[in-house]
PDB file of C-alpha atoms in Angstrom:
ATOM      1  CA  MET A  28     160.075  25.816  60.991  1.00  0.00           C
ATOM      2  CA  ASP A  29     158.886  29.430  60.935  1.00  0.00           C
ATOM      3  CA  HIS A  30     161.389  32.293  60.702  1.00  0.00           C
ATOM      4  CA  ASN A  31     158.774  35.006  60.105  1.00  0.00           C
ATOM      5  CA  SER A  32     158.879  36.589  63.564  1.00  0.00           C
ATOM      6  CA  THR A  33     162.679  36.743  63.550  1.00  0.00           C
ATOM      7  CA  GLN A  34     162.575  38.293  60.072  1.00  0.00           C
ATOM      8  CA  ALA A  35     159.971  40.812  61.280  1.00  0.00           C
ATOM      9  CA  LEU A  36     162.201  41.798  64.216  1.00  0.00           C
ATOM     10  CA  ALA A  37     165.178  42.160  61.840  1.00  0.00           C
ATOM     11  CA  GLU A  38     163.114  44.579  59.738  1.00  0.00           C
ATOM     12  CA  ILE A  39     161.919  46.592  62.762  1.00  0.00           C
ATOM     13  CA  ILE A  40     165.376  47.045  64.348  1.00  0.00           C
ATOM     14  CA  PRO A  41     166.794  49.554  61.792  1.00  0.00           C
ATOM     15  CA  GLN A  42     163.694  51.751  62.261  1.00  0.00           C
ATOM     16  CA  VAL A  43     164.255  52.185  66.012  1.00  0.00           C
ATOM     17  CA  ASP A  44     166.206  55.274  67.121  1.00  0.00           C
ATOM     18  CA  ASP A  45     168.375  55.683  70.216  1.00  0.00           C
ATOM     19  CA  GLU A  46     165.611  57.329  72.262  1.00  0.00           C
ATOM     20  CA  GLN A  47     163.116  54.589  71.396  1.00  0.00           C
ATOM     21  CA  TRP A  48     165.541  51.848  72.485  1.00  0.00           C
ATOM     22  CA  GLU A  49     165.510  53.437  75.955  1.00  0.00           C
ATOM     23  CA  LEU A  50     161.721  53.519  76.301  1.00  0.00           C
ATOM     24  CA  PRO A  51     160.145  51.153  78.847  1.00  0.00           C
ATOM     25  CA  SER A  52     158.751  48.069  77.116  1.00  0.00           C
ATOM     26  CA  ALA A  53     155.542  46.372  78.226  1.00  0.00           C
ATOM     27  CA  CYS A  54     157.729  43.712  79.906  1.00  0.00           C
ATOM     28  CA  GLY A  55     158.051  44.999  83.478  1.00  0.00           C
ATOM     29  CA  GLY A  56     161.462  46.513  84.272  1.00  0.00           C
ATOM     30  CA  TRP A  57     162.878  46.066  80.766  1.00  0.00           C
ATOM     31  CA  ARG A  58     163.577  48.814  78.245  1.00  0.00           C
ATOM     32  CA  VAL A  59     162.996  48.028  74.561  1.00  0.00           C
ATOM     33  CA  ILE A  60     166.736  47.371  74.136  1.00  0.00           C
ATOM     34  CA  ASP A  61     166.591  44.973  77.116  1.00  0.00           C
ATOM     35  CA  VAL A  62     164.020  42.840  75.287  1.00  0.00           C
ATOM     36  CA  VAL A  63     166.479  42.433  72.409  1.00  0.00           C
ATOM     37  CA  ALA A  64     169.268  41.786  74.956  1.00  0.00           C
ATOM     38  CA  HIS A  65     167.122  38.947  76.355  1.00  0.00           C
ATOM     39  CA  LEU A  66     166.642  37.405  72.902  1.00  0.00           C
ATOM     40  CA  ALA A  67     170.354  37.882  72.141  1.00  0.00           C
ATOM     41  CA  ALA A  68     171.321  36.173  75.407  1.00  0.00           C
ATOM     42  CA  LEU A  69     169.069  33.201  74.616  1.00  0.00           C
ATOM     43  CA  ALA A  70     170.567  32.933  71.120  1.00  0.00           C
ATOM     44  CA  SER A  71     174.142  33.093  72.421  1.00  0.00           C
ATOM     45  CA  GLU A  72     173.460  30.430  75.040  1.00  0.00           C
ATOM     46  CA  ALA A  73     171.916  28.167  72.399  1.00  0.00           C
ATOM     47  CA  VAL A  74     174.963  28.553  70.152  1.00  0.00           C
ATOM     48  CA  ASP A  75     177.602  28.375  72.892  1.00  0.00           C
ATOM     49  CA  PRO A  76     176.074  26.826  76.027  1.00  0.00           C
ATOM     50  CA  PRO A  77     177.689  28.106  79.242  1.00  0.00           C
ATOM     51  CA  PRO A  78     178.907  25.561  81.785  1.00  0.00           C
ATOM     52  CA  PRO A  79     176.397  24.698  84.539  1.00  0.00           C
ATOM     53  CA  ASP A  80     176.540  27.206  87.393  1.00  0.00           C
ATOM     54  CA  PRO A  81     174.702  26.153  90.574  1.00  0.00           C
ATOM     55  CA  SER A  82     174.762  29.736  91.868  1.00  0.00           C
ATOM     56  CA  LEU A  83     172.424  30.953  89.106  1.00  0.00           C
ATOM     57  CA  PRO A  84     168.740  31.505  89.972  1.00  0.00           C
ATOM     58  CA  LYS A  85     166.544  28.411  89.579  1.00  0.00           C
ATOM     59  CA  ASN A  86     163.548  30.641  88.829  1.00  0.00           C
ATOM     60  CA  ARG A  87     163.536  31.121  85.062  1.00  0.00           C
ATOM     61  CA  GLU A  88     162.276  34.717  85.133  1.00  0.00           C
ATOM     62  CA  ARG A  89     164.968  35.740  87.645  1.00  0.00           C
ATOM     63  CA  TYR A  90     167.543  33.977  85.458  1.00  0.00           C
ATOM     64  CA  HIS A  91     166.424  35.998  82.428  1.00  0.00           C
ATOM     65  CA  ASP A  92     166.614  39.206  84.490  1.00  0.00           C
ATOM     66  CA  LEU A  93     170.188  38.336  85.470  1.00  0.00           C
ATOM     67  CA  ARG A  94     171.248  37.826  81.854  1.00  0.00           C
ATOM     68  CA  VAL A  95     169.646  41.145  80.859  1.00  0.00           C
ATOM     69  CA  ASP A  96     171.291  42.920  83.811  1.00  0.00           C
ATOM     70  CA  GLU A  97     174.700  41.653  82.614  1.00  0.00           C
ATOM     71  CA  ARG A  98     174.098  43.575  79.368  1.00  0.00           C
ATOM     72  CA  ARG A  99     172.727  46.817  80.818  1.00  0.00           C
ATOM     73  CA  GLY A 100     176.110  48.540  80.480  1.00  0.00           C
ATOM     74  CA  TRP A 101     176.371  47.641  76.810  1.00  0.00           C
ATOM     75  CA  SER A 102     175.718  50.159  74.039  1.00  0.00           C
ATOM     76  CA  HIS A 103     172.700  49.651  71.804  1.00  0.00           C
ATOM     77  CA  ALA A 104     175.071  48.665  68.986  1.00  0.00           C
ATOM     78  CA  GLU A 105     176.738  45.988  71.145  1.00  0.00           C
ATOM     79  CA  VAL A 106     173.380  44.423  72.055  1.00  0.00           C
ATOM     80  CA  LEU A 107     172.211  44.468  68.435  1.00  0.00           C
ATOM     81  CA  ASP A 108     175.529  43.028  67.251  1.00  0.00           C
ATOM     82  CA  GLU A 109     175.161  40.075  69.626  1.00  0.00           C
ATOM     83  CA  TRP A 110     171.614  39.456  68.395  1.00  0.00           C
ATOM     84  CA  ARG A 111     172.671  39.667  64.735  1.00  0.00           C
ATOM     85  CA  ARG A 112     175.691  37.428  65.294  1.00  0.00           C
ATOM     86  CA  SER A 113     174.037  34.662  67.317  1.00  0.00           C
ATOM     87  CA  THR A 114     170.505  34.470  65.904  1.00  0.00           C
ATOM     88  CA  PRO A 115     171.339  33.002  62.439  1.00  0.00           C
ATOM     89  CA  ARG A 116     173.478  30.326  64.109  1.00  0.00           C
ATOM     90  CA  GLN A 117     170.666  29.604  66.577  1.00  0.00           C
ATOM     91  CA  LEU A 118     168.229  29.182  63.668  1.00  0.00           C
ATOM     92  CA  ASP A 119     170.652  26.763  61.966  1.00  0.00           C
ATOM     93  CA  LEU A 120     170.872  24.655  65.133  1.00  0.00           C
ATOM     94  CA  LEU A 121     167.091  24.630  65.553  1.00  0.00           C
ATOM     95  CA  GLU A 122     166.669  23.638  61.899  1.00  0.00           C
ATOM     96  CA  ALA A 123     169.064  20.714  62.376  1.00  0.00           C
ATOM     97  CA  ALA A 124     167.150  19.670  65.506  1.00  0.00           C
ATOM     98  CA  GLN A 125     164.056  18.966  63.378  1.00  0.00           C
ATOM     99  CA  GLU A 126     165.766  15.930  61.827  1.00  0.00           C
ATOM    100  CA  PRO A 127     165.783  12.367  63.215  1.00  0.00           C
ATOM    101  CA  PRO A 128     167.250  10.716  65.170  1.00  0.00           C
ATOM    102  CA  GLY A 129     167.829  13.654  67.524  1.00  0.00           C
ATOM    103  CA  ALA A 130     164.475  15.370  66.996  1.00  0.00           C
ATOM    104  CA  ASP A 131     162.703  13.408  69.742  1.00  0.00           C
ATOM    105  CA  GLN A 132     165.582  13.382  72.214  1.00  0.00           C
ATOM    106  CA  ALA A 133     164.507  14.813  75.585  1.00  0.00           C
ATOM    107  CA  VAL A 134     166.179  18.110  76.497  1.00  0.00           C
ATOM    108  CA  GLU A 135     165.867  19.775  79.888  1.00  0.00           C
ATOM    109  CA  VAL A 136     165.352  23.538  79.814  1.00  0.00           C
ATOM    110  CA  PRO A 137     166.276  24.687  83.337  1.00  0.00           C
ATOM    111  CA  GLY A 138     163.264  26.080  85.168  1.00  0.00           C
ATOM    112  CA  LEU A 139     160.844  25.278  82.333  1.00  0.00           C
ATOM    113  CA  GLY A 140     160.707  21.476  82.064  1.00  0.00           C
ATOM    114  CA  THR A 141     161.762  18.805  79.567  1.00  0.00           C
ATOM    115  CA  TYR A 142     160.921  18.910  75.875  1.00  0.00           C
ATOM    116  CA  PRO A 143     161.698  16.920  72.712  1.00  0.00           C
ATOM    117  CA  ARG A 144     164.612  18.608  70.946  1.00  0.00           C
ATOM    118  CA  HIS A 145     162.528  19.536  67.906  1.00  0.00           C
ATOM    119  CA  LEU A 146     160.237  21.653  70.105  1.00  0.00           C
ATOM    120  CA  LEU A 147     163.088  24.024  71.032  1.00  0.00           C
ATOM    121  CA  ALA A 148     162.350  25.809  67.740  1.00  0.00           C
ATOM    122  CA  ASN A 149     158.871  26.516  69.107  1.00  0.00           C
ATOM    123  CA  THR A 150     160.435  28.025  72.217  1.00  0.00           C
ATOM    124  CA  MET A 151     162.217  30.567  70.065  1.00  0.00           C
ATOM    125  CA  ALA A 152     159.083  31.176  67.975  1.00  0.00           C
ATOM    126  CA  PHE A 153     157.154  31.880  71.189  1.00  0.00           C
ATOM    127  CA  ASN A 154     159.816  34.183  72.632  1.00  0.00           C
ATOM    128  CA  VAL A 155     160.300  36.333  69.555  1.00  0.00           C
ATOM    129  CA  PHE A 156     156.614  36.508  68.619  1.00  0.00           C
ATOM    130  CA  CYS A 157     155.440  37.278  72.154  1.00  0.00           C
ATOM    131  CA  HIS A 158     158.090  39.879  73.001  1.00  0.00           C
ATOM    132  CA  LEU A 159     157.956  41.639  69.636  1.00  0.00           C
ATOM    133  CA  ARG A 160     154.177  41.889  69.354  1.00  0.00           C
ATOM    134  CA  ASN A 161     153.226  42.305  73.013  1.00  0.00           C
ATOM    135  CA  ASP A 162     156.171  44.090  74.647  1.00  0.00           C
ATOM    136  CA  MET A 163     157.889  46.154  71.941  1.00  0.00           C
ATOM    137  CA  LEU A 164     155.257  47.215  69.400  1.00  0.00           C
ATOM    138  CA  ALA A 165     152.170  49.383  69.886  1.00  0.00           C
ATOM    139  CA  PRO A 166     149.494  49.277  71.128  1.00  0.00           C
ATOM    140  CA  ASP A 167     150.882  47.579  74.249  1.00  0.00           C
ATOM    141  CA  GLY A 168     154.558  48.414  73.714  1.00  0.00           C
ATOM    142  CA  PRO A 169     156.011  51.854  72.907  1.00  0.00           C
ATOM    143  CA  LEU A 170     157.235  51.399  69.312  1.00  0.00           C
ATOM    144  CA  PRO A 171     154.870  53.000  66.746  1.00  0.00           C
ATOM    145  CA  PHE A 172     155.419  50.416  64.004  1.00  0.00           C
ATOM    146  CA  THR A 173     152.898  47.952  62.630  1.00  0.00           C
ATOM    147  CA  LEU A 174     153.263  44.432  61.296  1.00  0.00           C
ATOM    148  CA  PRO A 175     150.875  42.466  59.082  1.00  0.00           C
ATOM    149  CA  GLU A 176     148.226  40.468  60.896  1.00  0.00           C
ATOM    150  CA  PRO A 177     149.831  37.341  62.371  1.00  0.00           C
ATOM    151  CA  THR A 178     149.516  34.137  60.378  1.00  0.00           C
ATOM    152  CA  ASP A 179     148.778  30.591  61.422  1.00  0.00           C
ATOM    153  CA  SER A 180     152.435  29.676  60.812  1.00  0.00           C
ATOM    154  CA  GLN A 181     153.549  32.338  63.320  1.00  0.00           C
ATOM    155  CA  VAL A 182     150.969  31.754  66.055  1.00  0.00           C
ATOM    156  CA  ALA A 183     150.720  27.944  66.021  1.00  0.00           C
ATOM    157  CA  PRO A 184     154.383  27.196  66.949  1.00  0.00           C
ATOM    158  CA  ALA A 185     154.174  29.609  69.897  1.00  0.00           C
ATOM    159  CA  VAL A 186     150.931  28.036  71.138  1.00  0.00           C
ATOM    160  CA  ASP A 187     152.367  24.523  70.725  1.00  0.00           C
ATOM    161  CA  PHE A 188     155.272  25.407  73.018  1.00  0.00           C
ATOM    162  CA  MET A 189     152.944  26.996  75.579  1.00  0.00           C
ATOM    163  CA  LEU A 190     150.745  23.895  75.710  1.00  0.00           C
ATOM    164  CA  ALA A 191     153.814  21.642  76.059  1.00  0.00           C
ATOM    165  CA  GLY A 192     155.062  23.799  78.903  1.00  0.00           C
ATOM    166  CA  LEU A 193     151.729  24.202  80.665  1.00  0.00           C
ATOM    167  CA  PRO A 194     151.889  20.958  82.725  1.00  0.00           C
ATOM    168  CA  GLN A 195     155.537  21.545  83.702  1.00  0.00           C
ATOM    169  CA  MET A 196     156.313  25.194  84.335  1.00  0.00           C
ATOM    170  CA  GLN A 197     154.283  25.749  87.501  1.00  0.00           C
ATOM    171  CA  GLY A 198     154.334  22.197  88.835  1.00  0.00           C
ATOM    172  CA  PRO A 199     152.075  21.349  91.783  1.00  0.00           C
ATOM    173  CA  GLU A 200     150.792  24.932  92.069  1.00  0.00           C
ATOM    174  CA  LEU A 201     148.893  24.711  88.774  1.00  0.00           C
ATOM    175  CA  THR A 202     148.203  20.967  89.038  1.00  0.00           C
ATOM    176  CA  ALA A 203     146.214  21.567  92.236  1.00  0.00           C
ATOM    177  CA  THR A 204     143.753  23.845  90.408  1.00  0.00           C
ATOM    178  CA  VAL A 205     142.475  21.157  88.016  1.00  0.00           C
ATOM    179  CA  ASP A 206     139.995  18.647  89.490  1.00  0.00           C
ATOM    180  CA  GLY A 207     138.336  17.608  86.235  1.00  0.00           C
ATOM    181  CA  PRO A 208     139.070  17.902  82.520  1.00  0.00           C
ATOM    182  CA  LEU A 209     138.946  21.386  80.970  1.00  0.00           C
ATOM    183  CA  VAL A 210     138.854  22.187  77.261  1.00  0.00           C
ATOM    184  CA  LEU A 211     140.843  25.069  75.779  1.00  0.00           C
ATOM    185  CA  ASP A 212     139.159  26.025  72.514  1.00  0.00           C
ATOM    186  CA  LEU A 213     141.478  28.437  70.705  1.00  0.00           C
ATOM    187  CA  THR A 214     140.318  30.036  67.448  1.00  0.00           C
ATOM    188  CA  GLY A 215     141.720  32.203  64.648  1.00  0.00           C
ATOM    189  CA  PRO A 216     145.355  31.990  63.476  1.00  0.00           C
ATOM    190  CA  GLY A 217     147.038  29.161  65.402  1.00  0.00           C
ATOM    191  CA  ALA A 218     143.661  27.582  66.230  1.00  0.00           C
ATOM    192  CA  THR A 219     143.690  24.380  68.244  1.00  0.00           C
ATOM    193  CA  THR A 220     141.417  22.557  70.679  1.00  0.00           C
ATOM    194  CA  VAL A 221     142.924  20.579  73.570  1.00  0.00           C
ATOM    195  CA  THR A 222     141.777  19.078  76.852  1.00  0.00           C
ATOM    196  CA  VAL A 223     143.703  19.623  80.084  1.00  0.00           C
ATOM    197  CA  PHE A 224     143.337  16.516  82.256  1.00  0.00           C
ATOM    198  CA  PRO A 225     144.004  16.433  86.003  1.00  0.00           C
ATOM    199  CA  ALA A 226     147.015  14.582  87.369  1.00  0.00           C
ATOM    200  CA  SER A 227     146.382  10.861  87.856  1.00  0.00           C
ATOM    201  CA  GLY A 228     148.295  10.579  91.133  1.00  0.00           C
ATOM    202  CA  PRO A 229     149.653  12.719  93.995  1.00  0.00           C
ATOM    203  CA  ASP A 230     152.993  13.321  92.258  1.00  0.00           C
ATOM    204  CA  GLY A 231     151.636  13.397  88.701  1.00  0.00           C
ATOM    205  CA  GLU A 232     151.397  16.238  86.231  1.00  0.00           C
ATOM    206  CA  LEU A 233     148.531  17.644  84.241  1.00  0.00           C
ATOM    207  CA  THR A 234     148.294  16.252  80.729  1.00  0.00           C
ATOM    208  CA  VAL A 235     147.285  18.151  77.606  1.00  0.00           C
ATOM    209  CA  ALA A 236     145.718  16.084  74.808  1.00  0.00           C
ATOM    210  CA  PRO A 237     144.250  17.052  71.420  1.00  0.00           C
ATOM    211  CA  GLY A 238     140.483  17.281  71.080  1.00  0.00           C
ATOM    212  CA  ALA A 239     137.540  18.335  73.217  1.00  0.00           C
ATOM    213  CA  ASP A 240     136.835  15.809  75.949  1.00  0.00           C
ATOM    214  CA  ALA A 241     134.925  17.781  78.604  1.00  0.00           C
ATOM    215  CA  SER A 242     131.841  19.947  78.982  1.00  0.00           C
ATOM    216  CA  THR A 243     133.656  22.833  80.688  1.00  0.00           C
ATOM    217  CA  ARG A 244     135.315  24.883  77.978  1.00  0.00           C
ATOM    218  CA  VAL A 245     137.418  28.020  77.824  1.00  0.00           C
ATOM    219  CA  HIS A 246     136.985  29.873  74.519  1.00  0.00           C
ATOM    220  CA  SER A 247     139.564  32.421  73.312  1.00  0.00           C
ATOM    221  CA  THR A 248     141.495  33.302  70.200  1.00  0.00           C
ATOM    222  CA  ALA A 249     144.938  31.684  70.044  1.00  0.00           C
ATOM    223  CA  LEU A 250     146.446  35.163  69.690  1.00  0.00           C
ATOM    224  CA  ASP A 251     144.774  36.349  72.907  1.00  0.00           C
ATOM    225  CA  PHE A 252     145.858  33.119  74.638  1.00  0.00           C
ATOM    226  CA  ILE A 253     149.500  34.139  74.108  1.00  0.00           C
ATOM    227  CA  ALA A 254     148.774  37.388  75.962  1.00  0.00           C
ATOM    228  CA  TRP A 255     146.574  36.220  78.828  1.00  0.00           C
ATOM    229  CA  ALA A 256     148.228  32.857  79.516  1.00  0.00           C
ATOM    230  CA  THR A 257     151.506  34.756  80.077  1.00  0.00           C
ATOM    231  CA  THR A 258     149.584  37.130  82.410  1.00  0.00           C
ATOM    232  CA  ARG A 259     150.250  40.101  80.144  1.00  0.00           C
ATOM    233  CA  LYS A 260     146.500  40.673  80.000  1.00  0.00           C
ATOM    234  CA  PRO A 261     143.624  39.616  82.299  1.00  0.00           C
ATOM    235  CA  TRP A 262     142.076  36.370  81.135  1.00  0.00           C
ATOM    236  CA  ARG A 263     138.599  37.633  82.058  1.00  0.00           C
ATOM    237  CA  ASP A 264     138.805  40.230  79.278  1.00  0.00           C
ATOM    238  CA  HIS A 265     139.571  37.629  76.603  1.00  0.00           C
ATOM    239  CA  CYS A 266     137.911  34.332  77.597  1.00  0.00           C
ATOM    240  CA  ARG A 267     134.382  32.996  77.523  1.00  0.00           C
ATOM    241  CA  ILE A 268     133.664  29.962  79.680  1.00  0.00           C
ATOM    242  CA  THR A 269     130.894  27.482  78.878  1.00  0.00           C
ATOM    243  CA  GLY A 270     129.915  24.720  81.285  1.00  0.00           C
ATOM    244  CA  ASN A 271     131.058  24.918  84.893  1.00  0.00           C
ATOM    245  CA  ALA A 272     132.823  28.288  85.184  1.00  0.00           C
ATOM    246  CA  SER A 273     133.804  27.660  88.819  1.00  0.00           C
ATOM    247  CA  ALA A 274     135.781  24.587  87.697  1.00  0.00           C
ATOM    248  CA  ALA A 275     137.844  26.618  85.208  1.00  0.00           C
ATOM    249  CA  THR A 276     138.379  29.805  87.227  1.00  0.00           C
ATOM    250  CA  PRO A 277     141.084  28.556  89.655  1.00  0.00           C
ATOM    251  CA  PHE A 278     143.096  27.224  86.731  1.00  0.00           C
ATOM    252  CA  LEU A 279     142.793  30.453  84.766  1.00  0.00           C
ATOM    253  CA  ASP A 280     143.642  32.539  87.838  1.00  0.00           C
ATOM    254  CA  CYS A 281     146.828  30.519  88.415  1.00  0.00           C
ATOM    255  CA  LEU A 282     148.095  29.971  84.865  1.00  0.00           C
ATOM    256  CA  ASN A 283     151.326  31.876  84.103  1.00  0.00           C
ATOM    257  CA  ILE A 284     153.392  30.544  81.200  1.00  0.00           C
ATOM    258  CA  ILE A 285     156.892  32.040  81.096  1.00  0.00           C
TER     259      ILE A 285
END
């Protein structure tokens, strides 16, 4: 399990001053401090799960906004304290979840689908990596700090979660865009090649399988995939399609991993 992105965030935090915490991040509507509030809220919920509340938004993005809004009146120190308090305990839980017999137990993440318990670590890897590098730090975010080039061990867990979530997060909306198999050929750190297969029946889901099993292929770096598949950047600026471009375009236009 990779802790590098969390460690990188821990090293960035002391360098950020009060004015910088208030700057708008690249995540629409959230200040830089709100991004940390989001990560702190996720960590606290992992450590001390709240009771089910049917009044909460079913849409995962609206749910995250609600949790951030609850913390908007907090001082910077209070937000950072929650993150520092809950994150190590969250990492301990995720570490334990890598071990059998519980590692393969199915866990529902409301609004995002169902995943084997061991993959919840990848969810955190994706969240921290994506928010830190795309929303907080320059060139896309406002903080003028740099990190070393991302490594395979940082990018791959995030991509693994995204590919596990791809068939589930958007349901029929995304499923309807795939009529034939499409290959995602991702290169560089976190490189992987998978085929997205159409649903086999009217109520089925897309499936994502290792390997290249189609002539229509979408080529991108894995690092760029994290940005465009979350709609932070336009896919057309970062993808090259070989084969039948018109077969891949509806899928790429629709894809929005949360």
